[in-house]
XYZ file of C-alpha atoms in Angstrom:
555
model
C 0.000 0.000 0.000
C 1.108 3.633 -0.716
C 0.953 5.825 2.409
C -1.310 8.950 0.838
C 0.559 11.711 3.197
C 3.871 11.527 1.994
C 4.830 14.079 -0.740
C 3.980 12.286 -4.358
C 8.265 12.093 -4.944
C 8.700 10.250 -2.158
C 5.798 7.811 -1.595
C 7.365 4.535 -0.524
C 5.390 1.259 -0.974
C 6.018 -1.250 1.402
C 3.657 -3.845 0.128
C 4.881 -7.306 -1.562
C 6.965 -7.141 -4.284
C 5.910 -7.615 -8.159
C 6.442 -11.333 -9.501
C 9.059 -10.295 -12.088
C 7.532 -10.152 -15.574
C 8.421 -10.323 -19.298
C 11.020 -9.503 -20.889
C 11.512 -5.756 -20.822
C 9.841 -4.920 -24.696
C 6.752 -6.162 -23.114
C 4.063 -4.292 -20.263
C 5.260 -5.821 -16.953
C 1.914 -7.090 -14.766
C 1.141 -4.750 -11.849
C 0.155 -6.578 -8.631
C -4.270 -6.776 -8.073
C -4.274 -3.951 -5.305
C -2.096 -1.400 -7.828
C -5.288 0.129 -9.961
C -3.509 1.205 -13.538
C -3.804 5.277 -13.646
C -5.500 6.442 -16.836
C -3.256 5.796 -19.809
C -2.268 9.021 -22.183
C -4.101 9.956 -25.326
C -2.421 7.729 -27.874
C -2.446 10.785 -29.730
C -0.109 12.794 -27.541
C 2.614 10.572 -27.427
C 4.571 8.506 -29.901
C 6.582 5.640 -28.394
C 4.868 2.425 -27.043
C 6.645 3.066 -23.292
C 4.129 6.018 -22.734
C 1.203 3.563 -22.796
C 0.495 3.758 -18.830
C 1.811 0.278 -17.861
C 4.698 -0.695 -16.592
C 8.053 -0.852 -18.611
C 11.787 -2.214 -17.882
C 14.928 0.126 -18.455
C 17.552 -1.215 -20.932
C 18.642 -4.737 -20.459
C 22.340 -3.432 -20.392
C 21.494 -1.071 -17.081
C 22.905 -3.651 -14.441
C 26.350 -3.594 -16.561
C 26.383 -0.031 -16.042
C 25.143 0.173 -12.653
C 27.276 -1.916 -11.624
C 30.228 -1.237 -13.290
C 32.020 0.865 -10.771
C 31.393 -1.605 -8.161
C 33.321 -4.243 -10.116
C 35.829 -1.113 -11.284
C 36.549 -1.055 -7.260
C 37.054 -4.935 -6.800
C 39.109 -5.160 -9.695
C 41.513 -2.398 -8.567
C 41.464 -4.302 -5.117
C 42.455 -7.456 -6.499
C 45.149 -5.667 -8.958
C 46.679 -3.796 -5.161
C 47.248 -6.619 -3.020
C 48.807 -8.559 -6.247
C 50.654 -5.808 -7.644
C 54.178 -7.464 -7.185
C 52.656 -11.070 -8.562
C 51.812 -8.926 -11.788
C 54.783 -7.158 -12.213
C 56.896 -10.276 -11.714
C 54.540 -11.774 -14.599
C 55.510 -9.192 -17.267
C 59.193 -8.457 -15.961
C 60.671 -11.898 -14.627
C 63.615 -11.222 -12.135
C 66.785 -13.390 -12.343
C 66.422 -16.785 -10.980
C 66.888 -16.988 -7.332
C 65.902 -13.190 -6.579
C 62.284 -12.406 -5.922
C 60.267 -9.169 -5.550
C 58.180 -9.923 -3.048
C 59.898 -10.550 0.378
C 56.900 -10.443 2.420
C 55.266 -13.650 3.461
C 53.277 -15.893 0.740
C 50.135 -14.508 -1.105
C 47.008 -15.976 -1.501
C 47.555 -17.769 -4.876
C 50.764 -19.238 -3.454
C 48.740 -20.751 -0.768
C 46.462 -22.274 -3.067
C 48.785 -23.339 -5.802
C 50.782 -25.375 -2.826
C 47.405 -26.882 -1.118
C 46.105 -27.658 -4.608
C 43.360 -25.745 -4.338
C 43.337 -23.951 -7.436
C 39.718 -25.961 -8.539
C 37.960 -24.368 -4.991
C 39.338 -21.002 -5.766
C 38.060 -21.172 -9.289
C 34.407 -22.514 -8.604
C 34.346 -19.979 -5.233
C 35.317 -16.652 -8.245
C 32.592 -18.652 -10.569
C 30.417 -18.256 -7.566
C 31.159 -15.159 -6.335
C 30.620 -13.655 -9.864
C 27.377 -15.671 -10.479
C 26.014 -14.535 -7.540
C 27.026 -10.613 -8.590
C 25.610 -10.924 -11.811
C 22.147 -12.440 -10.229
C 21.841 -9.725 -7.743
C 22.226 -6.762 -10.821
C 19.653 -9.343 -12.541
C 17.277 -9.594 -9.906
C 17.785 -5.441 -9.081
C 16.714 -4.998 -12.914
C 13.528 -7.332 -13.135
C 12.299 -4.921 -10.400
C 12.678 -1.706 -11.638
C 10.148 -0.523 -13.500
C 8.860 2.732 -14.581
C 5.419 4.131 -16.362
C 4.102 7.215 -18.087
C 0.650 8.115 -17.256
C -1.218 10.916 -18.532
C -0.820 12.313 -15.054
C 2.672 11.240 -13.508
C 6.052 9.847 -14.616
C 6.645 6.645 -11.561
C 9.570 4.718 -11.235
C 9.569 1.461 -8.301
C 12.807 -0.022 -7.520
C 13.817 -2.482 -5.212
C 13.949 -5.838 -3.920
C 13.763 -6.260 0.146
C 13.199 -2.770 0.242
C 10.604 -1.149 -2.319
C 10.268 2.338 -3.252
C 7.984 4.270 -5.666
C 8.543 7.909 -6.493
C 6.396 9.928 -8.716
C 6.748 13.324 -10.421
C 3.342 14.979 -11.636
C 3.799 16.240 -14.972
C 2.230 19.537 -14.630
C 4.982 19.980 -12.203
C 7.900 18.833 -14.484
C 10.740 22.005 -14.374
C 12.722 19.961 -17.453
C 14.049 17.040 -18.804
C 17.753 16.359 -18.938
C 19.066 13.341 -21.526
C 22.958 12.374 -20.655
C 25.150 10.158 -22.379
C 28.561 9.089 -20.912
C 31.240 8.147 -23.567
C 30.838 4.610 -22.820
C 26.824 4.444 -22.913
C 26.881 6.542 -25.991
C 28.767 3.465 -28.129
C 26.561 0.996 -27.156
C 23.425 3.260 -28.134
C 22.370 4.509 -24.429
C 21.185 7.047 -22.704
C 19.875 8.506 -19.027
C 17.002 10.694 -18.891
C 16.057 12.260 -15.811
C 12.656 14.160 -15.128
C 13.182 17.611 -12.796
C 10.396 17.919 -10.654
C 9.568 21.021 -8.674
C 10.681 20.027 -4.819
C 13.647 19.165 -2.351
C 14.760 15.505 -4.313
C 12.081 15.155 -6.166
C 13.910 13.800 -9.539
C 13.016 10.667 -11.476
C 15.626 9.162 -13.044
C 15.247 6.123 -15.586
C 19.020 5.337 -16.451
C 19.118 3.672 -18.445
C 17.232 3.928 -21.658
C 17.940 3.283 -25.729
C 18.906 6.346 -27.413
C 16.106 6.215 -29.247
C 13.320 5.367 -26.730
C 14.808 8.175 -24.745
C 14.521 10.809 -26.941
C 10.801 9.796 -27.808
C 9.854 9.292 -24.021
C 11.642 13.221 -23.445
C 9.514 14.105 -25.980
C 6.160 12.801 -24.406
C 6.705 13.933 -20.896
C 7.266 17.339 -22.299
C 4.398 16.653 -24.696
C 2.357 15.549 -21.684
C 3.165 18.402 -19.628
C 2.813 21.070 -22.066
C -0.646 20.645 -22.332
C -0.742 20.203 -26.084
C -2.004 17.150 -27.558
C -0.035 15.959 -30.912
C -1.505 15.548 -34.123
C 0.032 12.562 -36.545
C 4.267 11.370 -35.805
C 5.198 9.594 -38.884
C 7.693 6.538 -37.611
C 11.190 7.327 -38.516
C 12.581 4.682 -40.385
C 12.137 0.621 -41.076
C 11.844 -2.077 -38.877
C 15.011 -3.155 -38.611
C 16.660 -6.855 -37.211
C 18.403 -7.190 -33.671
C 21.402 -6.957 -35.587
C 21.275 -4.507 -37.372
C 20.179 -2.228 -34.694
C 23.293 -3.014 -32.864
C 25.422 -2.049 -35.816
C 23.274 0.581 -36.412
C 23.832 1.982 -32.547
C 27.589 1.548 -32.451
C 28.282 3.059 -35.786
C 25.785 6.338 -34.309
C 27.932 6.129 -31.285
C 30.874 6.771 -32.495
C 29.530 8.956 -35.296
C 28.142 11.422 -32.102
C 32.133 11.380 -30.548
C 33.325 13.261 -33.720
C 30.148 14.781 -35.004
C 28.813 16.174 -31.856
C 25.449 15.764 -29.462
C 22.821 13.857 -31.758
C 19.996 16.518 -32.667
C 16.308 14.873 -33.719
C 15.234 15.674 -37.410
C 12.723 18.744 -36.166
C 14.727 20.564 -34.184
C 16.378 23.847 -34.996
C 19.924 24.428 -34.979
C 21.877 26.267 -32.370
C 21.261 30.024 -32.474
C 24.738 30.491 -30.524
C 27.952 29.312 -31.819
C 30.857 29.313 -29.914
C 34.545 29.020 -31.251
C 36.676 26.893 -29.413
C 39.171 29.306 -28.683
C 37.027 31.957 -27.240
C 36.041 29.135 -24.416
C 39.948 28.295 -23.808
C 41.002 32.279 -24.428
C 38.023 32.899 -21.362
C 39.139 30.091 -19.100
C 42.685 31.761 -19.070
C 41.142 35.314 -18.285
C 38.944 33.346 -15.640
C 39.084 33.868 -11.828
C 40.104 29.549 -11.857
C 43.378 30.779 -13.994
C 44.625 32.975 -11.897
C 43.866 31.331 -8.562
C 45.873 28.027 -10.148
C 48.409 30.610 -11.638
C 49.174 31.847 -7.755
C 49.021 28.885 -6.062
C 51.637 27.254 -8.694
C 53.553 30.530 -7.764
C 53.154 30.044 -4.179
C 54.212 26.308 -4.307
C 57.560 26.736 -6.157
C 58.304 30.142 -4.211
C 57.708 28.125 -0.536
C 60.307 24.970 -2.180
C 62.905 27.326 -2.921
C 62.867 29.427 0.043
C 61.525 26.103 2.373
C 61.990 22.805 1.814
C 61.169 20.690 -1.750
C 58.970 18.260 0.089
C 56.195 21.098 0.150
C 56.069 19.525 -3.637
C 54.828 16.400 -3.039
C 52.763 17.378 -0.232
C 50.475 19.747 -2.576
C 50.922 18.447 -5.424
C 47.903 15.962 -5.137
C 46.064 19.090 -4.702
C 47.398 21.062 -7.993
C 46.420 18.214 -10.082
C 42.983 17.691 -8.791
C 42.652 21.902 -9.643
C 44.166 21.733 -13.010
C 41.847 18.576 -13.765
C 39.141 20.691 -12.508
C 40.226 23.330 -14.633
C 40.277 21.141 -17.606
C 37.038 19.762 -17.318
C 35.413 23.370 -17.429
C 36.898 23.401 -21.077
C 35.792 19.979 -22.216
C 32.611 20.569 -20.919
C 31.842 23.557 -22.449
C 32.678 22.178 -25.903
C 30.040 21.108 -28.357
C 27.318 23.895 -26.665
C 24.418 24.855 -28.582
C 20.863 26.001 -27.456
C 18.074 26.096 -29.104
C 14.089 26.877 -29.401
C 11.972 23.715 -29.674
C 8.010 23.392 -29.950
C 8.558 21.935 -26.232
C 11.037 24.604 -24.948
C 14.944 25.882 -24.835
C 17.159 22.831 -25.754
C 20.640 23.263 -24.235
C 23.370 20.718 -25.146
C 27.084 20.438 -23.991
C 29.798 17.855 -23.083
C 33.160 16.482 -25.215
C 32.990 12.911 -23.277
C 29.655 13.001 -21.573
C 26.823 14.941 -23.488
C 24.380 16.153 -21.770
C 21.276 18.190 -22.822
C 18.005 19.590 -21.235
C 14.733 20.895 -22.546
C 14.075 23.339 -20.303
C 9.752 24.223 -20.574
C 8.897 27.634 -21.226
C 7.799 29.864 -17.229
C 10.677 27.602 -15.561
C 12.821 30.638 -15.270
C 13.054 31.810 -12.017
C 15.843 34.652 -12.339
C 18.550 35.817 -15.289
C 22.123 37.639 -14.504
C 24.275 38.492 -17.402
C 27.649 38.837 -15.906
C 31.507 40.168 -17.089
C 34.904 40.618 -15.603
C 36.829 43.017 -15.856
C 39.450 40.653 -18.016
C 36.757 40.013 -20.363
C 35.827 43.433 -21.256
C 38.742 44.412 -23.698
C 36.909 41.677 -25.856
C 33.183 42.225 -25.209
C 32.589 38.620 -23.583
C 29.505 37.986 -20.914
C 28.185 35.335 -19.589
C 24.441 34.140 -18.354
C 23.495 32.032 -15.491
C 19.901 31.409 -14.215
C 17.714 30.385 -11.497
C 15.226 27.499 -12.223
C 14.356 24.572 -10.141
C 16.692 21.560 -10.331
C 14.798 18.617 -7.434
C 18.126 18.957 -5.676
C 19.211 20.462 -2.512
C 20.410 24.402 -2.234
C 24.248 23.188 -2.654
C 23.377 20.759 -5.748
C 21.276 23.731 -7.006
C 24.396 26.000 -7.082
C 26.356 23.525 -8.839
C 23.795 22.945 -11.343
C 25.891 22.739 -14.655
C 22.709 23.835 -16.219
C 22.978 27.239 -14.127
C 24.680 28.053 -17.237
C 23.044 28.846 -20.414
C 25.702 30.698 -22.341
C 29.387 30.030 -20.892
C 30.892 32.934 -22.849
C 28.999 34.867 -26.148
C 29.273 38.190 -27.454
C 26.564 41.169 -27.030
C 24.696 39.451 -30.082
C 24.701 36.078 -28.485
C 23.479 37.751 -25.407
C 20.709 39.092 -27.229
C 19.461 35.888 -28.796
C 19.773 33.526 -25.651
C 18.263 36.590 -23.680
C 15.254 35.919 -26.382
C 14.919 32.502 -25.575
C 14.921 32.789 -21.536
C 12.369 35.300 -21.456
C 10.076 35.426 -24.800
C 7.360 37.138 -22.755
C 8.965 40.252 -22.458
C 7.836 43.505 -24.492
C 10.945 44.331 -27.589
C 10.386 47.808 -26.194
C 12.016 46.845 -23.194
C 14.745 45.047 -24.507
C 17.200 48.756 -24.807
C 16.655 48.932 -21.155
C 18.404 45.563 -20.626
C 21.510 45.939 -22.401
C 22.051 49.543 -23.858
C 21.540 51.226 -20.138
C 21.247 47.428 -18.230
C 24.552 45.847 -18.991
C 26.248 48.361 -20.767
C 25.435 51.560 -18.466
C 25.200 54.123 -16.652
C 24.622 56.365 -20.084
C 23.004 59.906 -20.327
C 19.363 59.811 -19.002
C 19.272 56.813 -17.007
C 16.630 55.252 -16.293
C 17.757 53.532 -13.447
C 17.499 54.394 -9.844
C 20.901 54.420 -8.201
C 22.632 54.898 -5.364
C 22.453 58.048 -4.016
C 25.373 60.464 -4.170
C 25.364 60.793 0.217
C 26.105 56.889 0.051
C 28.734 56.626 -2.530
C 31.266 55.543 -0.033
C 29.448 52.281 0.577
C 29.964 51.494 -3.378
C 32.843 53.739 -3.673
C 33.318 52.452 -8.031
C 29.939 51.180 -8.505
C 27.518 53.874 -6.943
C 26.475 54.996 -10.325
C 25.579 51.477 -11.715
C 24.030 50.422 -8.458
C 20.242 50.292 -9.091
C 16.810 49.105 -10.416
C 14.177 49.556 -12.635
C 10.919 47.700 -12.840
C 9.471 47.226 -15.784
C 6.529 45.088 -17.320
C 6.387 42.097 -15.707
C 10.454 41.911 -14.905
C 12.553 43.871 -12.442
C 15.870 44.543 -12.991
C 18.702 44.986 -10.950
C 21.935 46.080 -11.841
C 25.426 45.692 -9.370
C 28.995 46.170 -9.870
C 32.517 47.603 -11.861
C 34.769 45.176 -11.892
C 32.187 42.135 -12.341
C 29.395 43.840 -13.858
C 25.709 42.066 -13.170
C 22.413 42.801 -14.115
C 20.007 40.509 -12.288
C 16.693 40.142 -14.219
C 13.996 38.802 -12.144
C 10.705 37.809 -13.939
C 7.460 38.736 -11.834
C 5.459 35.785 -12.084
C 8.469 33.670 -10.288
C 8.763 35.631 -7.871
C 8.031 34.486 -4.299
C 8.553 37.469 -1.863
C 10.329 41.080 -1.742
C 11.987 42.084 1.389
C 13.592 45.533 3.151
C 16.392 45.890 5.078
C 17.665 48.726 7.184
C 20.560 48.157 9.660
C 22.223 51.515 11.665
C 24.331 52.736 8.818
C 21.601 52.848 6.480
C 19.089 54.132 9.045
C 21.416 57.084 9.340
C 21.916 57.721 5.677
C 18.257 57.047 4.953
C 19.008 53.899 2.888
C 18.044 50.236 2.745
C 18.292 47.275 1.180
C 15.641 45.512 -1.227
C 15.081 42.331 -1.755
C 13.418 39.850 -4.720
C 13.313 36.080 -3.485
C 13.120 33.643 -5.499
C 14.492 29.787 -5.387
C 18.088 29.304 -4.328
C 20.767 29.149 -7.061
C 23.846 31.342 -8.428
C 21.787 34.560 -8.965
C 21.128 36.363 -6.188
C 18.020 39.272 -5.821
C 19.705 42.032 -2.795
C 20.419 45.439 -4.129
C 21.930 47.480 -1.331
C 22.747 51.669 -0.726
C 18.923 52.063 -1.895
C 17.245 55.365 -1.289
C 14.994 54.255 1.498
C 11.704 56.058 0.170
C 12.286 54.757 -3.426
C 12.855 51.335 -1.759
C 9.530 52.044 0.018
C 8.268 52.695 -3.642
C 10.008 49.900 -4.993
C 8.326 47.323 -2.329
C 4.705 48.849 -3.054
C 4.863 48.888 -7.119
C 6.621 45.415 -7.634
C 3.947 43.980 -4.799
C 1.165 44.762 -7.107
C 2.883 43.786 -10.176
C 3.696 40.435 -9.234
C 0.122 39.726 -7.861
C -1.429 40.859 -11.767
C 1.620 38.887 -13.686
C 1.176 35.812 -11.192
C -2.561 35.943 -11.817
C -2.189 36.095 -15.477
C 0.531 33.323 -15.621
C -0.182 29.996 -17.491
C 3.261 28.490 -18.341
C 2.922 25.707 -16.119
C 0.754 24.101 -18.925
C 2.401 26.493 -22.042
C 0.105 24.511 -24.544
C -3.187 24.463 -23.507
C -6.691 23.940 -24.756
C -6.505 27.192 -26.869
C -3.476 25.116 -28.853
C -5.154 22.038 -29.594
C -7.787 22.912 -32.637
């Protein structure tokens, strides 16, 4: 039985288990007391797993699930026989041996004649491995309804998590190097709450591009008209060729893009995403604790080398990895929202829905303004917890663009927003303080609390978005749509008090963009708080991107 007041991502059932089923192509039987939801309109979906019963992941998921577990004992087993091995490849002169500690394991055996036990115990052992991942893959399951994506896993211990689909936030699809030769994939399903992701990992490529497409399908609202089936039927065989050859087509081509969808509107060239990781706050921060290393060996002692050095390399792999992963980026608009790919090794992509955009900050350092670089990061609810949130690598939805590539991704965050607004964004937004500012800044009494940035300082509200603007030497403009927003706050401690300022405040969920503008005149704070109060009240009243394609879109 389900227990009805737990939160629907984290219902548990603790009644018997399911008898394990078919194979996975076929509907796995639910147990009598588990009433099958209503199944979607055949006509909004187009693959057979989004039929409302119950479906098996890929048959290769134990391999990979269990992969790093047998990664660990292998590495084990290669540790304690390290000398054995070495002595195997590189045979010391008779009568010398590398290994002066007592006898190993296998010379035990070899001298009790053992070696048959030890075999059929390893036969064993592994038999009993590969059962277990077996057994672990009969019973998980998963089903699309036309209300809920569910997943039950579990043997002793049974869960069953569900994610309503009018509450889906996106859909991320990632493919690790290895998975992505053998035709594989991992979808994951963002709900809107502390943990609240369903994963199905993992999935054909295939099935999990059309079962992304009918979650967003079913979530939109928007009911399909006719899919035409891609391609032929096609033998076991030949869809195993078929999958490697795509596999390692995707390494050189890049991230596999379905027939309808547009391509990128942003194109990055690979060096501008080095040239900006070597004018990045990383770079320098590796480039002085490199310094710092070989200035404390010379003047200390040389072991400080091997003591840090650990910790260099984990950096400069860290480093690295912000490059790779960058590579291959592209976003673009799709009939189900903005599609954002990246990833060298492991691609990754997302279809975030349209009204899942909590907050926007463009963003530039001083290093990157001889060339006209910026950045955008973004609020928008992940199912993880505040830290996971922050290092959300889809926080980032252009890693480095110019001001036209800033315009178009701008375009696809926040489509609702009047072009006549758009000059106030970036002409006096990102690019000012210019003649006849709109914004209200800082006042001149309280310039020693922003002693550079006092004339950038400020807001503006404007239809349905305010906008906050911060900083000289990292310029930010913080644009906060209405209709996301939760709360606005003021703050006054005894400096401002004094100077008659305060702070305002625009919450929304946690993540890398934050919504305080301090050294605010206190009376247009007092403004502020009234005028953006009413606002968001009309724009969250008039909201309907939680189903984006509604009735109205389906005649």
């Amino acid at each position: 039985m389900t227990d009805p007041s737990l939160p629907a991502a984290d219902r548990t059932d603790i009644g018997p288990p399911t008898h394990p089923g078919p194979p996975s192509a076929q509907p796995v039987p639910t147990a009598a007391s588990d009433p099958s939801p209503t199944a979607p309109d055949p006509r909004r979906v187009g693959s057979p797993l989004s039929d409302g019963e119950w479906h098996r992941l890929h048959p290769l998921t134990p391999l990979f699930r269990g992969g790093l577990f047998l990664v660990v004992v292998i590495g084990i087993v290669i540790a304690n026989f390290r000398d054995r091995l070495i002595e195997l490849f590189f045979p010391l002169p008779a009568g010398r041996s590398g290994r002066s500690a007592p006898p190993d394991p296998i010379d035990y055996v070899l001298s009790h004649d053992l070696a048959i036990v030890a075999l059929l115990v390893i036969v064993g052992v592994a038999a009993i491995l590969v059962g277990a991942f077996y057994v672990s893959w009969r019973f998980h399951t998963f089903r699309i309804t036309g209300d809920d994506v569910e997943v039950r896993s579990g043997v002793l211990f049974r869960s069953h998590r569900q994610s309503p689909l009018d509450r889906v936030q996106g859909v991320n699809l990632t493919r690790p190097m290895v998975a992505r030769l053998l035709g594989m994939a991992k979808l994951e399903v963002v709900g809107a709450g502390l943990d609240a992701n369903v994963k199905l990992e993992y999935l054909s490529t295939s099935s999990a591009e059309a079962v992304r497409a009918d979650i967003l399908q079913l979530a939109s609202g928007r009911q399909l008209a006719e899919r035409a089936l891609r391609g032929e039927p096609r033998t076991r065989r030949e869809a195993a060729s078929s999958a490697v050859s795509e596999g390692f087509t995707g390494l050189i081509a890049g991230a596999e893009q379905p027939v309808e969808d547009p391509a990128s509107v942003v194109h990055i060239p690979i060096g501008r995403i080095v040239a900006s990781h070597l004018l990045s706050g990383s770079t320098i921060t590796l480039v002085v604790l490199i310094v710092g290393i070989v200035v404390g060996a010379i003047l200390g002692t040389p072991w400080i080398l091997f003591g840090v050095l650990p910790t260099v390399l984990g950096f400069g792999a860290y480093w690295v990895r912000g490059i790779t992963k960058t590579l291959r980026y592209s976003i673009a608009p799709t009939s189900s929202g903005v599609r954002i790919t990246f990833g060298l090794f492991t691609t990754v992509t997302e279809v975030l829905p349209p009204g899942r955009i909590h907050a926007v900050e463009i963003r530039q350092s001083v290093l990157w303004r001889p060339f006209g670089w910026w950045s955008i990061t973004v609020n928008r609810l992940s199912g993880g917890s505040a830290a996971q949130s922050a290092a959300d690598p889809f926080t980032t939805v252009l890693p480095v663009g110019t001001r036209e590539d800033v315009a178009k991704v701008l375009q696809l965050m926040l489509p609702a927003m009047p072009e006549a607004e758009w000059p106030v964004v970036f002409d006096d937004g990102v690019l000012g303080p210019r003649a006849d500012d709109p914004y209200t800044n800082t006042p001149r009494r309280a310039r020693l609390l922003r002693l550079l940035s006092w004339r950038r300082n400020g807001f503006l509200l404007v239809p349905g978005v305010l906008l906050l603007r911060r900083g000289f030497i990292w310029r930010t403009l913080g644009i906060f749509p209405l209709a996301r927003a939760q709360s606005f706050g003021l703050e006054q401690g005894p400096l401002a008090r004094a100077l008659n300022l305060a702070a305002v405040t625009v919450h929304t969920i946690t993540g890398r963009v934050t919504g305080t503008l301090g050294a605010v005149d206190r009376d247009a704070a007092l403004a502020l708080f009234a005028d953006a109060s009413a606002a968001t009240v009309a724009a969250a009243a008039t909201d309907r991107s939680h189903r984006w394609a509604g009735e109205e879109d389906r005649s």
